[in-house]
Coordinates of C-alpha atoms and ligand atoms in Angstrom, one line a residue:
M229 CA -10.6 40.4 195.1
K230 CA -13.5 42.9 195.5
A231 CA -13.5 45.3 198.4
R232 CA -16.3 44.7 200.9
I233 CA -19.2 46.9 201.9
F234 CA -21.5 46.7 204.9
S235 CA -24.6 48.7 205.8
G236 CA -27.6 48.1 207.9
V237 CA -31.2 49.2 208.7
Q238 CA -33.0 48.9 212.0
P239 CA -36.2 46.9 211.7
S240 CA -38.2 49.4 213.8
G241 CA -41.1 51.3 212.3
N242 CA -41.8 51.5 208.6
L243 CA -39.1 51.9 206.1
H244 CA -39.6 55.2 204.3
I245 CA -38.3 57.0 201.2
G246 CA -35.6 58.6 203.2
N247 CA -34.1 55.2 204.0
Y248 CA -34.5 54.3 200.3
L249 CA -32.9 57.4 198.9
G250 CA -30.3 57.8 201.6
A251 CA -29.2 54.1 201.7
L252 CA -31.0 51.3 199.9
K253 CA -31.1 52.8 196.4
N254 CA -27.3 53.4 196.6
W255 CA -26.8 49.8 197.8
V256 CA -28.6 48.4 194.8
E257 CA -26.5 50.6 192.4
I258 CA -23.1 49.6 193.9
Q259 CA -23.7 46.0 195.0
G260 CA -22.1 44.5 192.0
D261 CA -18.9 46.5 192.4
Y262 CA -18.2 45.1 195.9
E263 CA -18.6 42.0 198.0
S264 CA -21.8 43.3 199.7
I265 CA -23.3 42.5 203.1
F266 CA -26.5 44.2 204.2
G267 CA -27.7 43.8 207.8
I268 CA -31.1 44.0 209.5
V269 CA -29.8 45.2 212.8
D270 CA -32.3 43.8 215.3
L271 CA -30.0 44.2 218.3
H272 CA -29.9 48.0 217.6
A273 CA -33.7 48.1 217.4
V274 CA -34.0 46.8 221.0
T275 CA -32.0 49.7 222.4
V276 CA -35.5 51.1 222.9
Y277 CA -38.5 48.9 223.7
Q278 CA -40.0 47.0 220.8
S279 CA -43.1 44.8 220.9
P280 CA -41.7 41.3 220.4
A281 CA -44.4 40.2 217.9
E282 CA -44.0 43.4 215.9
L283 CA -40.2 43.2 215.9
R284 CA -40.3 39.6 214.6
A285 CA -42.7 40.7 211.8
K286 CA -40.6 43.9 211.0
I287 CA -37.4 41.8 210.6
L288 CA -39.0 39.8 207.8
E289 CA -40.7 42.8 206.3
T290 CA -37.4 44.7 206.1
A291 CA -35.7 41.7 204.5
A292 CA -38.5 41.4 201.9
L293 CA -38.1 45.1 201.2
F294 CA -34.4 44.8 200.7
L295 CA -35.2 42.2 198.0
A296 CA -38.0 44.2 196.6
V297 CA -35.9 47.3 196.0
G298 CA -33.4 45.1 194.1
I299 CA -30.8 43.7 196.5
D300 CA -29.8 40.5 194.6
P301 CA -29.2 37.6 197.1
R302 CA -27.0 35.9 194.5
Q303 CA -24.6 38.8 194.6
S304 CA -25.2 40.2 198.1
S305 CA -25.6 38.7 201.5
I306 CA -28.6 39.8 203.6
V307 CA -28.1 39.0 207.2
V308 CA -30.0 39.5 210.5
Q309 CA -27.5 40.9 213.0
S310 CA -28.5 38.7 216.0
S311 CA -28.1 35.5 213.9
V312 CA -24.3 36.1 213.7
P313 CA -23.5 36.3 217.5
E314 CA -19.9 37.4 216.8
H315 CA -21.3 41.0 216.3
S316 CA -22.1 41.2 220.0
E317 CA -18.8 39.5 221.0
L318 CA -16.8 42.0 219.0
A319 CA -18.9 44.9 220.4
W320 CA -17.8 44.0 223.9
M321 CA -14.1 43.9 222.9
L322 CA -14.5 47.3 221.2
T323 CA -16.4 48.7 224.2
C324 CA -13.2 48.1 226.2
V325 CA -11.2 50.5 224.1
T326 CA -13.9 53.2 223.8
P327 CA -13.9 56.1 226.1
V328 CA -17.4 56.9 227.5
G329 CA -16.8 60.6 226.6
W330 CA -16.8 59.7 222.9
L331 CA -20.2 58.0 223.2
E332 CA -21.8 60.8 225.2
R333 CA -20.9 63.2 222.5
M334 CA -23.0 61.4 219.8
T335 CA -25.8 63.6 218.7
Q336 CA -28.2 60.6 218.2
Y337 CA -27.6 59.5 221.7
K338 CA -28.3 63.0 223.0
A339 CA -31.5 63.2 221.0
K340 CA -32.8 59.7 221.7
S341 CA -31.9 59.7 225.4
Q342 CA -34.0 62.9 225.9
E343 CA -37.1 61.0 224.7
Q344 CA -36.6 58.2 227.3
E345 CA -37.6 58.2 231.0
T346 CA -34.8 55.8 231.8
I347 CA -31.8 55.7 229.5
G348 CA -30.8 52.1 228.8
D349 CA -27.1 51.4 228.6
G350 CA -27.7 50.0 225.1
L351 CA -28.5 53.4 223.9
L352 CA -25.1 54.6 224.9
Q353 CA -23.3 51.5 223.5
Y354 CA -25.3 51.7 220.3
P355 CA -22.5 53.1 218.1
V356 CA -20.0 50.6 219.5
L357 CA -22.2 47.8 218.2
M358 CA -22.5 49.6 214.9
A359 CA -18.6 49.8 214.8
A360 CA -18.6 46.0 215.4
D361 CA -21.1 45.5 212.5
I362 CA -18.7 47.2 210.1
L363 CA -15.3 46.1 211.5
I364 CA -16.2 42.5 211.8
Y365 CA -16.5 42.3 208.0
Q366 CA -13.4 44.5 207.5
A367 CA -15.7 46.6 205.3
A368 CA -13.9 49.3 203.2
I369 CA -17.0 51.2 202.3
V370 CA -20.2 52.0 204.3
P371 CA -23.0 53.5 202.2
V372 CA -25.4 55.4 204.5
G373 CA -27.4 58.6 204.8
D374 CA -26.0 61.7 206.3
D375 CA -27.3 61.1 209.8
Q376 CA -24.9 58.2 210.2
A377 CA -21.8 60.1 209.3
Q378 CA -20.9 60.9 213.0
H379 CA -21.2 57.2 213.9
L380 CA -18.9 56.3 211.0
E381 CA -16.3 58.8 212.3
L382 CA -16.5 57.2 215.7
T383 CA -16.1 53.7 214.1
R384 CA -12.8 54.9 212.5
D385 CA -11.7 56.4 215.8
I386 CA -12.4 53.1 217.6
A387 CA -10.6 51.1 214.9
Q388 CA -7.6 53.4 215.0
R389 CA -7.4 53.2 218.8
F390 CA -7.6 49.4 218.6
N391 CA -5.0 49.3 215.9
S392 CA -2.6 51.5 217.8
L393 CA -3.0 49.6 221.1
Y394 CA -2.9 46.0 219.6
G395 CA -1.3 46.4 216.2
E396 CA -2.9 46.7 212.7
T397 CA -6.1 44.7 212.8
F398 CA -9.0 46.6 211.2
V399 CA -9.5 48.1 207.8
M400 CA -10.5 51.8 208.0
P401 CA -14.1 52.1 206.6
A402 CA -14.9 55.0 204.4
T403 CA -18.4 56.7 204.5
H404 CA -20.2 56.7 201.2
L405 CA -23.1 59.2 200.9
P406 CA -25.4 59.7 197.9
T407 CA -25.0 63.0 196.1
V408 CA -28.7 63.9 196.5
G409 CA -31.1 62.3 199.0
S410 CA -28.6 61.9 201.9
R411 CA -30.9 63.8 204.2
V412 CA -34.6 63.6 203.2
M413 CA -36.7 65.9 205.4
G414 CA -40.2 65.4 206.9
L415 CA -43.0 66.5 204.7
D416 CA -44.9 68.1 207.6
D417 CA -41.8 69.8 208.9
P418 CA -38.9 70.3 206.5
E419 CA -36.6 71.3 209.3
K420 CA -36.8 67.8 210.7
K421 CA -35.2 64.7 209.2
M422 CA -37.7 62.2 207.9
S423 CA -37.7 59.4 210.6
K424 CA -39.3 56.0 211.2
S425 CA -40.2 56.9 214.7
A426 CA -41.9 60.2 214.1
T427 CA -45.7 59.9 214.7
G428 CA -47.3 62.5 212.5
S429 CA -49.4 60.9 209.7
G430 CA -48.1 63.5 207.1
H431 CA -44.4 63.2 208.1
A432 CA -42.9 60.2 206.2
I433 CA -43.7 58.3 203.0
G434 CA -43.5 54.6 203.8
L435 CA -42.3 52.4 201.0
L436 CA -45.4 50.3 201.5
D437 CA -47.9 53.3 201.7
P438 CA -50.8 52.9 199.3
P439 CA -50.3 55.3 196.2
E440 CA -53.4 57.3 197.2
Q441 CA -52.0 58.0 200.6
I442 CA -48.6 59.0 199.1
R443 CA -50.3 61.5 196.8
K444 CA -52.3 62.9 199.7
K445 CA -49.2 63.3 201.9
I446 CA -47.3 65.1 199.1
M447 CA -50.2 67.4 198.3
R448 CA -50.4 68.4 202.0
A449 CA -46.6 68.9 202.3
T450 CA -45.5 72.1 204.0
T451 CA -44.1 74.7 201.6
D452 CA -43.9 78.5 202.0
S453 CA -45.8 81.6 200.9
Q454 CA -44.2 82.0 197.5
P455 CA -46.5 81.0 194.5
Q456 CA -43.9 79.2 192.4
V457 CA -40.5 77.5 192.3
D458 CA -37.6 79.9 192.3
F459 CA -34.2 78.2 192.4
D460 CA -32.6 81.4 193.5
C461 CA -34.4 81.3 196.8
L462 CA -35.8 77.9 197.6
G463 CA -37.6 77.4 200.9
A464 CA -36.8 74.2 202.9
G465 CA -40.1 72.4 202.0
V466 CA -39.9 73.1 198.3
R467 CA -36.2 72.2 198.2
N468 CA -37.0 68.9 199.9
L469 CA -39.7 68.0 197.3
I470 CA -37.3 68.8 194.5
D471 CA -34.5 66.8 196.1
I472 CA -36.8 63.8 196.5
S473 CA -37.7 64.0 192.8
Q474 CA -34.1 64.5 191.7
A475 CA -32.9 61.6 193.8
F476 CA -35.6 59.2 192.6
M477 CA -35.0 60.2 188.9
S478 CA -31.2 60.3 189.3
W479 CA -31.3 63.8 187.6
T480 CA -28.5 66.3 187.7
S481 CA -29.1 69.7 189.4
A482 CA -29.4 71.3 185.9
E483 CA -32.0 68.7 184.8
S484 CA -34.0 69.3 188.0
R485 CA -33.9 73.1 187.5
T486 CA -35.1 72.7 183.9
E487 CA -38.0 70.5 185.1
F488 CA -39.2 72.6 188.0
Q489 CA -38.1 76.3 187.6
G490 CA -41.1 78.6 187.6
M491 CA -43.6 75.8 188.3
R492 CA -46.6 76.7 190.5
Y493 CA -46.5 74.8 193.9
G494 CA -49.7 72.9 193.1
D495 CA -48.3 71.6 189.9
L496 CA -45.0 70.8 191.5
K497 CA -46.6 68.7 194.1
K498 CA -48.7 66.8 191.5
K499 CA -45.5 66.1 189.5
V500 CA -43.5 65.0 192.6
A501 CA -46.4 62.7 193.7
E502 CA -46.4 61.1 190.2
I503 CA -42.6 60.6 190.3
V504 CA -42.7 59.0 193.8
V505 CA -45.7 56.7 193.0
S506 CA -44.1 55.6 189.7
K507 CA -41.0 54.5 191.6
V508 CA -42.6 53.0 194.7
E509 CA -45.3 51.0 192.9
P510 CA -43.0 48.5 191.3
I511 CA -41.2 48.0 194.6
Q512 CA -44.6 47.3 196.2
Q513 CA -45.4 44.8 193.4
R514 CA -42.2 42.9 193.9
Y515 CA -42.8 43.0 197.7
R516 CA -46.1 41.3 197.2
E517 CA -44.5 38.6 195.0
I518 CA -41.7 38.0 197.4
T519 CA -43.9 37.7 200.4
S520 CA -46.4 35.4 198.6
E521 CA -43.7 32.7 198.4
P522 CA -43.7 30.9 201.7
G523 CA -40.3 30.4 203.3
Y524 CA -38.4 32.4 200.6
V525 CA -37.3 35.3 202.8
D526 CA -36.2 32.9 205.7
A527 CA -34.1 30.9 203.2
V528 CA -32.4 34.1 202.0
L529 CA -31.6 35.1 205.6
A530 CA -30.3 31.6 206.4
Q531 CA -28.1 31.7 203.3
G532 CA -26.8 35.2 204.2
A533 CA -25.8 34.1 207.8
E534 CA -24.1 31.0 206.5
R535 CA -22.1 33.0 203.9
V536 CA -20.9 35.7 206.3
S537 CA -20.3 33.7 209.5
P538 CA -16.8 32.5 208.5
I539 CA -15.7 36.1 208.0
A540 CA -17.1 37.2 211.4
K541 CA -15.5 34.2 213.1
S542 CA -12.2 34.8 211.6
T543 CA -12.2 38.5 212.7
V544 CA -13.2 37.7 216.2
R545 CA -10.4 35.1 216.4
L546 CA -7.9 37.6 215.1
V547 CA -9.1 40.2 217.7
K548 CA -8.9 37.7 220.5
E549 CA -5.3 36.8 219.5
R550 CA -4.3 40.4 219.3
M551 CA -5.8 41.1 222.8
G552 CA -4.3 38.0 224.4
L553 CA -7.7 36.4 225.0
Y554 CA -7.9 32.6 225.1
T555 CA -8.3 30.9 221.7
A556 CA -8.7 27.2 221.7
V557 CA -6.1 25.4 219.6
Ligands
TYM249 P1 -31.6 53.6 210.3 O1 -32.3 52.3 210.4 O2 -32.1 54.7 211.1 O3 -31.6 54.1 208.8 C1 -31.2 53.2 207.7 C2 -30.5 54.0 206.6 O4 -31.3 55.0 206.1 C3 -30.6 56.3 206.2 N1 -31.6 57.3 206.6 C4 -31.9 58.4 205.8 N2 -31.3 58.8 204.7 C5 -31.7 60.0 204.1 N3 -32.7 60.7 204.7 C6 -33.3 60.3 205.9 N4 -34.3 61.0 206.4 C7 -32.9 59.1 206.5 N5 -33.3 58.4 207.6 C8 -32.5 57.3 207.6 C9 -29.6 56.1 207.4 O5 -28.6 57.1 207.2 C10 -29.2 54.7 207.2 O6 -28.2 54.6 206.2 N6 -27.5 53.0 213.0 C11 -28.1 52.7 211.7 C12 -28.1 51.2 211.4 C13 -26.8 50.5 211.5 C14 -25.8 50.6 210.5 C15 -24.7 49.7 211.0 C16 -25.6 51.3 209.4 C17 -26.4 49.6 212.4 N7 -25.2 49.2 212.2 C18 -23.5 49.6 210.3 C19 -24.4 51.2 208.7 C20 -23.4 50.3 209.1 C21 -29.5 53.2 211.7 O7 -30.1 53.4 212.7 O8 -30.0 53.3 210.5

């Protein structure tokens, strides 16, 4: 039997090349080696306010993008988190074994809560729901970008605590990071991680951005005052552009060096823009095909939920038994 993987994306904002290089590209590459489940985590998205109409549209857009990048629904299940209610049920049970101090230490919680006038409890509970997403499928591997590593450590801590209190129940999930592209930085500010929620127009490259816009954003990307690429002292902006290319092309560091060493920044940017456009355009083409077929995405999501529900139900039943909660005979 193949080991299982789970990973997810929030359907908030526009999916960008950071999401692709940090997570989705990796999913496509390894999906055949595992029993793969990929989630559109809508319950996580509402930890901060989302316009209901926009959220509904983004869920379908995200699912269509999963398909467009190459997730194969015959091999992998694509599931909307809220359509499998056991995620929330398990999250409550895990909440009860999670010390608040663990949650208050999470760097994403600290950063996100600073942006809010009132901090919703959901923001604090966020990583417990994430632990439930993973543990409910007994996933052995979780392919994510570097910003989720701390949440994954917490997931293992929660699983361990549950196992030691109630007996061996959960598989310990391992974090799987890509070698390059695990932390794509903003083009406008290479000190900040590329993010869906950042507002600057030159910050992120959306997977659905028109090619002309992609070229413009890359040509305007922040670099430094050196004239040309020098691998012995790369500034953060130039390193980011090189990493993006290397990750898209699946080059080794040596190949990347041969490609770019000594190149003037203007030429570097033109080359990077061509690489990104050449990789993103076919995704956009498939996205248009997928979304032109009425009902197709909904059917994939229904099939995904149907396939994974029995696994979720059986884990919740096991957890209830372990905890002494009532399970009807
Ligand atoms: P989210 O929606 O912020 O991001 C989805 C995936 O993209 C990766 N990522 C990046 N990788 C490289 N560079 C970047 N700039 C970048 N920005 C985002 C993320 O690491 C992630 O893999 N909490 C999660 C969603 C989630 C989840 C889960 C993930 C909920 N439950 C269970 C794994 C397993 C999140 O907000 O991802």
